[in-house]
PDB file of C-alpha atoms in Angstrom:
ATOM      1  CA  MET A  16       0.000   0.000   0.000  1.00  0.00           C
ATOM      2  CA  THR A  17       1.360   3.401  -0.935  1.00  0.00           C
ATOM      3  CA  PRO A  18       1.955   6.122   1.681  1.00  0.00           C
ATOM      4  CA  ARG A  19      -0.937   8.068   0.168  1.00  0.00           C
ATOM      5  CA  THR A  20      -3.306   5.138   0.706  1.00  0.00           C
ATOM      6  CA  LEU A  21      -1.990   4.543   4.225  1.00  0.00           C
ATOM      7  CA  ALA A  22      -2.587   8.205   4.977  1.00  0.00           C
ATOM      8  CA  ARG A  23      -6.295   7.704   4.171  1.00  0.00           C
ATOM      9  CA  MET A  24      -6.751   4.991   6.801  1.00  0.00           C
ATOM     10  CA  LYS A  25      -8.645   5.564  10.042  1.00  0.00           C
ATOM     11  CA  ILE A  26      -7.986   3.300  13.030  1.00  0.00           C
ATOM     12  CA  LEU A  27      -9.819   3.276  16.348  1.00  0.00           C
ATOM     13  CA  VAL A  28      -7.894   2.291  19.507  1.00  0.00           C
ATOM     14  CA  ALA A  29     -10.079   1.391  22.519  1.00  0.00           C
ATOM     15  CA  ASP A  30      -8.380   0.779  25.873  1.00  0.00           C
ATOM     16  CA  ASP A  31      -8.988   1.935  29.436  1.00  0.00           C
ATOM     17  CA  ASN A  32      -5.235   2.431  29.906  1.00  0.00           C
ATOM     18  CA  ALA A  33      -4.500   6.025  28.856  1.00  0.00           C
ATOM     19  CA  LEU A  34      -0.770   5.386  28.444  1.00  0.00           C
ATOM     20  CA  LEU A  35      -1.355   2.465  26.103  1.00  0.00           C
ATOM     21  CA  ARG A  36      -3.905   4.433  24.098  1.00  0.00           C
ATOM     22  CA  ARG A  37      -1.461   7.280  23.649  1.00  0.00           C
ATOM     23  CA  GLY A  38       1.419   4.942  22.809  1.00  0.00           C
ATOM     24  CA  LEU A  39      -0.545   3.086  20.147  1.00  0.00           C
ATOM     25  CA  LYS A  40      -1.821   6.331  18.665  1.00  0.00           C
ATOM     26  CA  GLU A  41       1.672   7.793  18.441  1.00  0.00           C
ATOM     27  CA  MET A  42       3.109   4.592  16.960  1.00  0.00           C
ATOM     28  CA  LEU A  43       0.448   4.319  14.261  1.00  0.00           C
ATOM     29  CA  SER A  44       0.687   8.021  13.447  1.00  0.00           C
ATOM     30  CA  LEU A  45       4.468   7.839  13.120  1.00  0.00           C
ATOM     31  CA  TRP A  46       4.100   4.902  10.746  1.00  0.00           C
ATOM     32  CA  GLY A  47       1.859   6.904   8.448  1.00  0.00           C
ATOM     33  CA  VAL A  48      -1.745   6.107   9.448  1.00  0.00           C
ATOM     34  CA  GLY A  49      -3.728   9.169   8.482  1.00  0.00           C
ATOM     35  CA  ARG A  50      -6.071   9.330  11.481  1.00  0.00           C
ATOM     36  CA  VAL A  51      -6.065   7.482  14.801  1.00  0.00           C
ATOM     37  CA  VAL A  52      -8.927   8.060  17.251  1.00  0.00           C
ATOM     38  CA  THR A  53      -9.068   6.672  20.776  1.00  0.00           C
ATOM     39  CA  ALA A  54     -11.739   5.592  23.250  1.00  0.00           C
ATOM     40  CA  GLY A  55     -11.558   4.705  26.939  1.00  0.00           C
ATOM     41  CA  ASP A  56     -14.123   1.889  26.807  1.00  0.00           C
ATOM     42  CA  GLY A  57     -16.627   0.169  24.541  1.00  0.00           C
ATOM     43  CA  SER A  58     -19.273   2.860  24.955  1.00  0.00           C
ATOM     44  CA  GLU A  59     -16.958   5.620  23.738  1.00  0.00           C
ATOM     45  CA  ALA A  60     -15.787   3.381  20.895  1.00  0.00           C
ATOM     46  CA  ARG A  61     -19.377   2.750  19.818  1.00  0.00           C
ATOM     47  CA  ALA A  62     -20.115   6.474  19.708  1.00  0.00           C
ATOM     48  CA  LEU A  63     -17.042   7.078  17.546  1.00  0.00           C
ATOM     49  CA  LEU A  64     -17.943   4.251  15.184  1.00  0.00           C
ATOM     50  CA  CYS A  65     -21.402   5.761  14.729  1.00  0.00           C
ATOM     51  CA  SER A  66     -20.034   9.234  14.125  1.00  0.00           C
ATOM     52  CA  GLU A  67     -17.272   8.632  11.581  1.00  0.00           C
ATOM     53  CA  PRO A  68     -16.040   5.885   9.212  1.00  0.00           C
ATOM     54  CA  ILE A  69     -13.331   3.602  10.632  1.00  0.00           C
ATOM     55  CA  ASP A  70     -11.189   1.063   8.750  1.00  0.00           C
ATOM     56  CA  LEU A  71      -9.981  -1.061  11.694  1.00  0.00           C
ATOM     57  CA  VAL A  72     -10.434  -1.354  15.477  1.00  0.00           C
ATOM     58  CA  VAL A  73      -7.788  -2.309  18.046  1.00  0.00           C
ATOM     59  CA  THR A  74      -9.537  -2.951  21.359  1.00  0.00           C
ATOM     60  CA  ASP A  75      -8.718  -4.151  24.845  1.00  0.00           C
ATOM     61  CA  TRP A  76     -10.804  -7.110  26.024  1.00  0.00           C
ATOM     62  CA  VAL A  77     -11.285  -6.061  29.671  1.00  0.00           C
ATOM     63  CA  MET A  78     -12.572  -2.489  30.048  1.00  0.00           C
ATOM     64  CA  ALA A  79     -15.150  -0.750  32.224  1.00  0.00           C
ATOM     65  CA  PRO A  80     -17.987   0.014  32.088  1.00  0.00           C
ATOM     66  CA  VAL A  81     -18.369  -1.492  28.577  1.00  0.00           C
ATOM     67  CA  ASP A  82     -15.781  -4.146  27.752  1.00  0.00           C
ATOM     68  CA  GLY A  83     -14.305  -5.379  24.492  1.00  0.00           C
ATOM     69  CA  ALA A  84     -16.631  -8.388  24.338  1.00  0.00           C
ATOM     70  CA  ALA A  85     -19.717  -6.167  24.348  1.00  0.00           C
ATOM     71  CA  LEU A  86     -18.170  -3.841  21.771  1.00  0.00           C
ATOM     72  CA  LEU A  87     -17.312  -6.738  19.481  1.00  0.00           C
ATOM     73  CA  ARG A  88     -20.785  -8.271  19.756  1.00  0.00           C
ATOM     74  CA  TRP A  89     -22.330  -4.889  18.909  1.00  0.00           C
ATOM     75  CA  ILE A  90     -20.068  -4.472  15.857  1.00  0.00           C
ATOM     76  CA  ARG A  91     -20.883  -7.935  14.533  1.00  0.00           C
ATOM     77  CA  HIS A  92     -24.580  -8.302  15.365  1.00  0.00           C
ATOM     78  CA  ALA A  93     -26.323  -5.056  16.302  1.00  0.00           C
ATOM     79  CA  PRO A  94     -28.871  -3.666  13.802  1.00  0.00           C
ATOM     80  CA  ASP A  95     -27.359  -0.191  14.190  1.00  0.00           C
ATOM     81  CA  SER A  96     -23.756  -1.338  13.649  1.00  0.00           C
ATOM     82  CA  PRO A  97     -22.348   0.761  10.787  1.00  0.00           C
ATOM     83  CA  ARG A  98     -20.091  -2.039   9.513  1.00  0.00           C
ATOM     84  CA  PRO A  99     -20.496  -5.648  10.763  1.00  0.00           C
ATOM     85  CA  ASP A 100     -17.481  -6.781   8.691  1.00  0.00           C
ATOM     86  CA  LEU A 101     -15.137  -4.226  10.323  1.00  0.00           C
ATOM     87  CA  PRO A 102     -11.693  -5.790  11.080  1.00  0.00           C
ATOM     88  CA  VAL A 103     -11.128  -6.004  14.852  1.00  0.00           C
ATOM     89  CA  ILE A 104      -7.907  -6.893  16.708  1.00  0.00           C
ATOM     90  CA  VAL A 105      -8.277  -7.772  20.387  1.00  0.00           C
ATOM     91  CA  LEU A 106      -5.569  -7.127  22.994  1.00  0.00           C
ATOM     92  CA  THR A 107      -5.793  -8.973  26.298  1.00  0.00           C
ATOM     93  CA  ALA A 108      -3.693  -9.464  29.393  1.00  0.00           C
ATOM     94  CA  GLN A 109      -5.737 -12.611  30.126  1.00  0.00           C
ATOM     95  CA  ALA A 110      -4.222 -14.657  27.328  1.00  0.00           C
ATOM     96  CA  ASP A 111      -5.516 -18.025  28.465  1.00  0.00           C
ATOM     97  CA  VAL A 112      -7.244 -20.429  26.116  1.00  0.00           C
ATOM     98  CA  PRO A 113     -10.850 -19.716  27.279  1.00  0.00           C
ATOM     99  CA  THR A 114     -10.391 -15.944  26.886  1.00  0.00           C
ATOM    100  CA  VAL A 115      -8.822 -16.195  23.446  1.00  0.00           C
ATOM    101  CA  ARG A 116     -11.484 -18.655  22.309  1.00  0.00           C
ATOM    102  CA  ALA A 117     -14.201 -16.310  23.602  1.00  0.00           C
ATOM    103  CA  ALA A 118     -12.695 -13.386  21.680  1.00  0.00           C
ATOM    104  CA  TRP A 119     -12.456 -15.468  18.535  1.00  0.00           C
ATOM    105  CA  ASP A 120     -16.002 -16.767  18.855  1.00  0.00           C
ATOM    106  CA  ALA A 121     -17.244 -13.201  19.369  1.00  0.00           C
ATOM    107  CA  GLY A 122     -15.800 -12.263  15.979  1.00  0.00           C
ATOM    108  CA  ALA A 123     -12.213 -11.088  16.515  1.00  0.00           C
ATOM    109  CA  ASP A 124      -9.938 -11.156  13.461  1.00  0.00           C
ATOM    110  CA  ALA A 125      -6.815 -11.479  15.620  1.00  0.00           C
ATOM    111  CA  VAL A 126      -6.007 -11.828  19.315  1.00  0.00           C
ATOM    112  CA  LEU A 127      -2.742 -10.587  20.859  1.00  0.00           C
ATOM    113  CA  ALA A 128      -1.450 -11.105  24.392  1.00  0.00           C
ATOM    114  CA  LYS A 129      -0.284  -8.116  26.397  1.00  0.00           C
ATOM    115  CA  PRO A 130       2.406  -6.943  26.682  1.00  0.00           C
ATOM    116  CA  VAL A 131       2.898  -6.826  22.932  1.00  0.00           C
ATOM    117  CA  SER A 132       5.473  -4.922  20.900  1.00  0.00           C
ATOM    118  CA  ALA A 133       4.572  -2.246  18.384  1.00  0.00           C
ATOM    119  CA  VAL A 134       6.115  -4.342  15.619  1.00  0.00           C
ATOM    120  CA  VAL A 135       3.862  -7.310  16.415  1.00  0.00           C
ATOM    121  CA  ILE A 136       0.786  -5.070  16.368  1.00  0.00           C
ATOM    122  CA  ALA A 137       1.817  -3.612  13.013  1.00  0.00           C
ATOM    123  CA  ARG A 138       2.276  -7.089  11.546  1.00  0.00           C
ATOM    124  CA  ARG A 139      -1.140  -8.196  12.727  1.00  0.00           C
ATOM    125  CA  ILE A 140      -2.796  -5.070  11.344  1.00  0.00           C
ATOM    126  CA  GLU A 141      -1.216  -5.733   7.972  1.00  0.00           C
ATOM    127  CA  ALA A 142      -2.162  -9.428   8.026  1.00  0.00           C
ATOM    128  CA  VAL A 143      -5.780  -8.683   8.958  1.00  0.00           C
ATOM    129  CA  LEU A 144      -6.180  -6.017   6.276  1.00  0.00           C
ATOM    130  CA  ARG A 145      -4.615  -8.253   3.631  1.00  0.00           C
ATOM    131  CA  GLN A 146      -6.712 -11.307   4.501  1.00  0.00           C
ATOM    132  CA  PRO A 147      -9.898 -10.271   6.302  1.00  0.00           C
ATOM    133  CA  ARG A 148     -11.724 -13.016   8.154  1.00  0.00           C
ATOM    134  CA  ARG A 149     -15.034 -12.008   6.619  1.00  0.00           C
ATOM    135  CA  PRO A 150     -14.559 -10.573   3.092  1.00  0.00           C
ATOM    136  CA  ALA A 151     -17.186  -8.013   2.142  1.00  0.00           C
ATOM    137  CA  PRO A 152     -17.546  -5.243  -0.415  1.00  0.00           C
ATOM    138  CA  ALA A 153     -15.467  -2.289   0.692  1.00  0.00           C
ATOM    139  CA  ALA A 154     -17.363   0.577   2.239  1.00  0.00           C
ATOM    140  CA  PRO A 155     -17.269   3.850   0.275  1.00  0.00           C
ATOM    141  CA  HIS A 156     -14.923   5.412   2.815  1.00  0.00           C
ATOM    142  CA  ALA A 157     -12.572   2.439   3.178  1.00  0.00           C
ATOM    143  CA  ALA A 158      -8.967   2.574   2.084  1.00  0.00           C
ATOM    144  CA  PRO A 159      -8.308   0.300  -0.918  1.00  0.00           C
ATOM    145  CA  PRO A 160      -6.855  -3.150  -0.172  1.00  0.00           C
ATOM    146  CA  THR A 161      -3.106  -3.663  -0.115  1.00  0.00           C
ATOM    147  CA  PRO A 162      -1.840  -5.074  -3.435  1.00  0.00           C
ATOM    148  CA  ALA A 163      -0.123  -8.445  -3.201  1.00  0.00           C
ATOM    149  CA  GLY A 164       3.564  -8.111  -2.434  1.00  0.00           C
ATOM    150  CA  GLU A 165       3.311  -4.511  -1.278  1.00  0.00           C
ATOM    151  CA  ALA A 166       3.887  -3.760   2.406  1.00  0.00           C
ATOM    152  CA  LEU A 167       1.388  -1.728   4.373  1.00  0.00           C
ATOM    153  CA  PHE A 168       4.022  -0.948   7.014  1.00  0.00           C
ATOM    154  CA  PRO A 169       7.406  -0.864   5.205  1.00  0.00           C
ATOM    155  CA  GLN A 170       9.120  -0.649   8.614  1.00  0.00           C
ATOM    156  CA  VAL A 171       8.263  -4.288   9.299  1.00  0.00           C
ATOM    157  CA  ALA A 172       8.145  -5.596   5.727  1.00  0.00           C
ATOM    158  CA  GLY A 173       9.472  -9.067   5.144  1.00  0.00           C
ATOM    159  CA  SER A 174       8.442 -10.437   8.526  1.00  0.00           C
ATOM    160  CA  GLU A 175       4.660 -10.479   8.394  1.00  0.00           C
ATOM    161  CA  ALA A 176       3.092 -13.210  10.511  1.00  0.00           C
ATOM    162  CA  PRO A 177      -0.341 -14.732   9.935  1.00  0.00           C
ATOM    163  CA  ARG A 178      -3.109 -13.709  12.270  1.00  0.00           C
ATOM    164  CA  LEU A 179      -4.568 -16.005  14.872  1.00  0.00           C
ATOM    165  CA  SER A 180      -7.203 -18.253  13.379  1.00  0.00           C
ATOM    166  CA  VAL A 181      -8.911 -21.522  14.124  1.00  0.00           C
ATOM    167  CA  ALA A 182      -8.533 -24.358  11.630  1.00  0.00           C
ATOM    168  CA  PRO A 183     -10.693 -27.433  11.218  1.00  0.00           C
ATOM    169  CA  GLY A 184      -9.845 -30.442  13.351  1.00  0.00           C
ATOM    170  CA  THR A 185     -10.775 -32.173  16.563  1.00  0.00           C
ATOM    171  CA  PRO A 186     -11.295 -30.046  19.692  1.00  0.00           C
ATOM    172  CA  ALA A 187      -7.945 -31.286  21.035  1.00  0.00           C
ATOM    173  CA  GLU A 188      -6.164 -30.307  17.814  1.00  0.00           C
ATOM    174  CA  ARG A 189      -7.765 -26.860  17.794  1.00  0.00           C
ATOM    175  CA  GLU A 190      -6.818 -26.284  21.427  1.00  0.00           C
ATOM    176  CA  ARG A 191      -3.215 -27.354  20.809  1.00  0.00           C
ATOM    177  CA  ARG A 192      -3.043 -25.033  17.816  1.00  0.00           C
ATOM    178  CA  LEU A 193      -4.410 -22.176  19.882  1.00  0.00           C
ATOM    179  CA  ARG A 194      -1.819 -22.788  22.604  1.00  0.00           C
ATOM    180  CA  LEU A 195       0.947 -22.894  20.014  1.00  0.00           C
ATOM    181  CA  LEU A 196      -0.132 -19.604  18.448  1.00  0.00           C
ATOM    182  CA  LEU A 197      -0.258 -17.919  21.851  1.00  0.00           C
ATOM    183  CA  ALA A 198       3.238 -19.153  22.683  1.00  0.00           C
ATOM    184  CA  LEU A 199       4.524 -18.095  19.254  1.00  0.00           C
ATOM    185  CA  ASP A 200       3.120 -14.602  19.775  1.00  0.00           C
ATOM    186  CA  ARG A 201       4.952 -14.467  23.094  1.00  0.00           C
ATOM    187  CA  LEU A 202       8.202 -15.651  21.479  1.00  0.00           C
ATOM    188  CA  GLU A 203       7.814 -13.076  18.714  1.00  0.00           C
ATOM    189  CA  GLY A 204       7.422 -10.328  21.297  1.00  0.00           C
ATOM    190  CA  VAL A 205      10.580 -11.428  23.136  1.00  0.00           C
ATOM    191  CA  LEU A 206      12.625 -11.621  19.931  1.00  0.00           C
ATOM    192  CA  ASP A 207      11.502  -8.157  18.811  1.00  0.00           C
ATOM    193  CA  ARG A 208      13.064  -6.495  21.841  1.00  0.00           C
ATOM    194  CA  PRO A 209      16.414  -4.711  21.281  1.00  0.00           C
ATOM    195  CA  ALA A 210      18.017  -7.027  23.864  1.00  0.00           C
ATOM    196  CA  PRO A 211      15.918 -10.187  24.289  1.00  0.00           C
ATOM    197  CA  ASN A 212      15.518 -11.376  27.864  1.00  0.00           C
ATOM    198  CA  LEU A 213      17.128 -14.809  28.220  1.00  0.00           C
ATOM    199  CA  ALA A 214      14.924 -15.821  31.139  1.00  0.00           C
ATOM    200  CA  ALA A 215      11.824 -14.948  29.109  1.00  0.00           C
ATOM    201  CA  LEU A 216      13.212 -16.947  26.172  1.00  0.00           C
ATOM    202  CA  ARG A 217      13.592 -20.019  28.355  1.00  0.00           C
ATOM    203  CA  ILE A 218      10.081 -19.709  29.735  1.00  0.00           C
ATOM    204  CA  VAL A 219       8.412 -19.273  26.364  1.00  0.00           C
ATOM    205  CA  THR A 220      10.499 -22.120  24.942  1.00  0.00           C
ATOM    206  CA  ALA A 221       9.117 -24.369  27.671  1.00  0.00           C
ATOM    207  CA  ASP A 222       5.613 -23.137  26.754  1.00  0.00           C
ATOM    208  CA  LEU A 223       6.203 -24.103  23.124  1.00  0.00           C
ATOM    209  CA  GLN A 224       7.483 -27.568  23.995  1.00  0.00           C
ATOM    210  CA  HIS A 225       4.465 -28.120  26.206  1.00  0.00           C
ATOM    211  CA  ALA A 226       2.046 -26.893  23.516  1.00  0.00           C
ATOM    212  CA  ALA A 227       3.702 -28.949  20.739  1.00  0.00           C
ATOM    213  CA  ALA A 228       3.334 -32.235  22.631  1.00  0.00           C
ATOM    214  CA  GLY A 229       1.480 -34.754  20.503  1.00  0.00           C
ATOM    215  CA  ASP A 230       2.691 -33.582  17.079  1.00  0.00           C
ATOM    216  CA  PRO A 231       6.042 -35.241  16.225  1.00  0.00           C
ATOM    217  CA  LEU A 232       7.143 -32.632  13.692  1.00  0.00           C
ATOM    218  CA  LEU A 233       6.315 -29.667  15.925  1.00  0.00           C
ATOM    219  CA  GLU A 234       7.897 -31.447  18.878  1.00  0.00           C
ATOM    220  CA  GLU A 235      11.116 -31.891  16.878  1.00  0.00           C
ATOM    221  CA  ILE A 236      11.352 -28.200  15.989  1.00  0.00           C
ATOM    222  CA  ALA A 237      10.427 -27.074  19.507  1.00  0.00           C
ATOM    223  CA  ARG A 238      13.113 -29.419  20.867  1.00  0.00           C
ATOM    224  CA  SER A 239      15.645 -27.935  18.429  1.00  0.00           C
ATOM    225  CA  LEU A 240      14.639 -24.438  19.582  1.00  0.00           C
ATOM    226  CA  ALA A 241      15.146 -25.467  23.205  1.00  0.00           C
ATOM    227  CA  ARG A 242      18.615 -26.838  22.427  1.00  0.00           C
ATOM    228  CA  CYS A 243      19.542 -23.507  20.831  1.00  0.00           C
ATOM    229  CA  VAL A 244      18.277 -21.505  23.806  1.00  0.00           C
ATOM    230  CA  THR A 245      19.983 -23.682  26.387  1.00  0.00           C
ATOM    231  CA  ARG A 246      23.238 -24.713  24.672  1.00  0.00           C
ATOM    232  CA  VAL A 247      24.305 -21.924  22.302  1.00  0.00           C
ATOM    233  CA  ASP A 248      26.202 -18.808  23.373  1.00  0.00           C
ATOM    234  CA  PRO A 249      23.483 -16.104  23.268  1.00  0.00           C
ATOM    235  CA  PHE A 250      25.985 -13.372  22.410  1.00  0.00           C
ATOM    236  CA  VAL A 251      26.899 -14.614  18.943  1.00  0.00           C
ATOM    237  CA  PRO A 252      24.990 -12.945  16.070  1.00  0.00           C
ATOM    238  CA  ALA A 253      23.696 -16.264  14.714  1.00  0.00           C
ATOM    239  CA  PHE A 254      21.871 -17.010  17.982  1.00  0.00           C
ATOM    240  CA  LEU A 255      18.914 -14.677  17.377  1.00  0.00           C
ATOM    241  CA  ASP A 256      18.824 -15.432  13.650  1.00  0.00           C
ATOM    242  CA  THR A 257      18.474 -19.131  14.455  1.00  0.00           C
ATOM    243  CA  LEU A 258      15.696 -18.478  16.972  1.00  0.00           C
ATOM    244  CA  ARG A 259      13.829 -16.374  14.409  1.00  0.00           C
ATOM    245  CA  ALA A 260      14.181 -19.168  11.835  1.00  0.00           C
ATOM    246  CA  HIS A 261      12.645 -21.628  14.302  1.00  0.00           C
ATOM    247  CA  HIS A 262       9.843 -19.163  15.072  1.00  0.00           C
ATOM    248  CA  ALA A 263       9.082 -18.687  11.366  1.00  0.00           C
ATOM    249  CA  GLY A 264       9.146 -22.427  10.736  1.00  0.00           C
ATOM    250  CA  LEU A 265       6.828 -23.212  13.638  1.00  0.00           C
ATOM    251  CA  ARG A 266       4.373 -20.484  12.676  1.00  0.00           C
ATOM    252  CA  TRP A 267       4.323 -21.686   9.098  1.00  0.00           C
ATOM    253  CA  LEU A 268       3.583 -25.269  10.138  1.00  0.00           C
ATOM    254  CA  VAL A 269       0.912 -24.213  12.624  1.00  0.00           C
ATOM    255  CA  THR A 270      -0.937 -21.876  10.255  1.00  0.00           C
ATOM    256  CA  ARG A 271      -0.726 -23.722   6.954  1.00  0.00           C
ATOM    257  CA  GLU A 272      -3.387 -26.236   5.983  1.00  0.00           C
ATOM    258  CA  GLY A 273      -2.873 -29.830   4.929  1.00  0.00           C
ATOM    259  CA  ASP A 274      -0.883 -32.807   6.131  1.00  0.00           C
ATOM    260  CA  ALA A 275       2.860 -32.846   6.782  1.00  0.00           C
ATOM    261  CA  THR A 276       5.054 -33.184   3.689  1.00  0.00           C
ATOM    262  CA  VAL A 277       8.613 -34.228   2.933  1.00  0.00           C
ATOM    263  CA  ALA A 278       9.492 -30.532   2.714  1.00  0.00           C
ATOM    264  CA  ASP A 279       8.232 -30.016   6.282  1.00  0.00           C
ATOM    265  CA  ALA A 280      10.481 -32.813   7.531  1.00  0.00           C
ATOM    266  CA  SER A 281      13.408 -31.300   5.615  1.00  0.00           C
ATOM    267  CA  LEU A 282      12.731 -27.946   7.288  1.00  0.00           C
ATOM    268  CA  ALA A 283      12.913 -29.552  10.723  1.00  0.00           C
ATOM    269  CA  ALA A 284      16.120 -31.374   9.798  1.00  0.00           C
ATOM    270  CA  CYS A 285      17.755 -28.170   8.498  1.00  0.00           C
ATOM    271  CA  LEU A 286      16.860 -26.258  11.652  1.00  0.00           C
ATOM    272  CA  ALA A 287      18.251 -29.031  13.844  1.00  0.00           C
ATOM    273  CA  ALA A 288      21.452 -29.200  11.783  1.00  0.00           C
ATOM    274  CA  GLY A 289      21.932 -25.462  12.153  1.00  0.00           C
ATOM    275  CA  VAL A 290      21.621 -25.734  15.916  1.00  0.00           C
ATOM    276  CA  ASP A 291      24.090 -28.640  15.997  1.00  0.00           C
ATOM    277  CA  SER A 292      26.588 -26.513  14.105  1.00  0.00           C
ATOM    278  CA  LEU A 293      26.153 -23.591  16.488  1.00  0.00           C
ATOM    279  CA  ILE A 294      26.552 -25.812  19.538  1.00  0.00           C
ATOM    280  CA  GLU A 295      29.811 -27.122  18.091  1.00  0.00           C
ATOM    281  CA  ARG A 296      31.177 -23.686  17.165  1.00  0.00           C
ATOM    282  CA  HIS A 297      29.664 -21.489  19.902  1.00  0.00           C
ATOM    283  CA  PRO A 298      28.777 -23.572  22.962  1.00  0.00           C
ATOM    284  CA  ILE A 299      27.351 -21.778  25.959  1.00  0.00           C
ATOM    285  CA  VAL A 300      29.898 -20.892  28.657  1.00  0.00           C
ATOM    286  CA  GLU A 301      30.586 -23.866  30.904  1.00  0.00           C
ATOM    287  CA  GLY A 302      28.686 -23.711  34.153  1.00  0.00           C
ATOM    288  CA  THR A 303      25.660 -21.930  32.687  1.00  0.00           C
ATOM    289  CA  MET A 304      24.259 -24.822  30.627  1.00  0.00           C
ATOM    290  CA  TRP A 305      21.065 -26.248  32.051  1.00  0.00           C
ATOM    291  CA  GLU A 306      21.011 -29.824  33.110  1.00  0.00           C
ATOM    292  CA  GLU A 307      17.973 -31.720  31.919  1.00  0.00           C
ATOM    293  CA  SER A 308      16.591 -31.786  35.461  1.00  0.00           C
ATOM    294  CA  GLU A 309      16.903 -27.995  35.687  1.00  0.00           C
ATOM    295  CA  ALA A 310      15.073 -27.179  32.462  1.00  0.00           C
ATOM    296  CA  PRO A 311      12.111 -24.807  32.945  1.00  0.00           C
ATOM    297  CA  ARG A 312       8.802 -26.476  33.604  1.00  0.00           C
ATOM    298  CA  PRO A 313       5.729 -25.457  31.602  1.00  0.00           C
ATOM    299  CA  PRO A 314       3.169 -23.555  33.677  1.00  0.00           C
ATOM    300  CA  ARG A 315       0.363 -25.496  35.261  1.00  0.00           C
ATOM    301  CA  GLY A 316      -3.194 -25.225  34.022  1.00  0.00           C
ATOM    302  CA  PRO A 317      -4.445 -23.698  30.783  1.00  0.00           C
ATOM    303  CA  ARG A 318      -2.888 -20.262  31.281  1.00  0.00           C
ATOM    304  CA  LEU A 319       0.213 -20.045  29.128  1.00  0.00           C
ATOM    305  CA  LEU A 320       0.715 -16.299  28.974  1.00  0.00           C
ATOM    306  CA  GLY A 321      -0.098 -13.386  31.190  1.00  0.00           C
TER     307      GLY A 321
END
């Protein structure tokens, strides 16, 4: 999308945290969004949606007096909703499976766990606008769709990640996929920091291993990721590049449709070989390597993030 088209977009940010509202507004404005309006709860957001055309909503899930769930239900189902197909991204600090499933079932196009980096939000906005969950004829005011291959946010081009979605499958498969996507969002947020926190990396790696249990291919890549985190010197440049490659591979496997292929197995083998090479050339300093018995344990219960 060209800067001129981006400048025509209007995004609504609804959150009861004034600092977050201001931060998101400033970030989107700096990246070229033409108009960003804010609301402190669902009631204010509804009034704004009725008063002016909006292209996308970013809303908190827990707000008072009117929360994100009520706002989303009104957008999707109310007779006076100006645009039932409006793209909506939900932010939530309660990133457990029931909450994310509730947001999805209510009609969210994407769900992100707080805290979330500006880069992750920008990627999700671009993914949602490129591939809306509910295609519909564009409203007269809406900015034109982004042409294929053209970045909406050039600042994060080349690293777009698919939005959270629910694929067909058994309830157990859908729940595992949901857990994996939540953990991948958390990993993406850690890797996007200027200096990734090693403790956070270890925790989210344990989350991924726990969520991947039951799928041999995903288990293999999550195990390779864990070996990189726990056995490779984190101060060599290839360390973060290798983690990002594992993240991209896992997200691709989780979001693509169809059965595993020979190419998928080759991807897992290449990632594992890269980690083996790094361990040989850049092993972690002796005395800091985890023993198997000291590896981080996945959190108990359904809550993976928070």
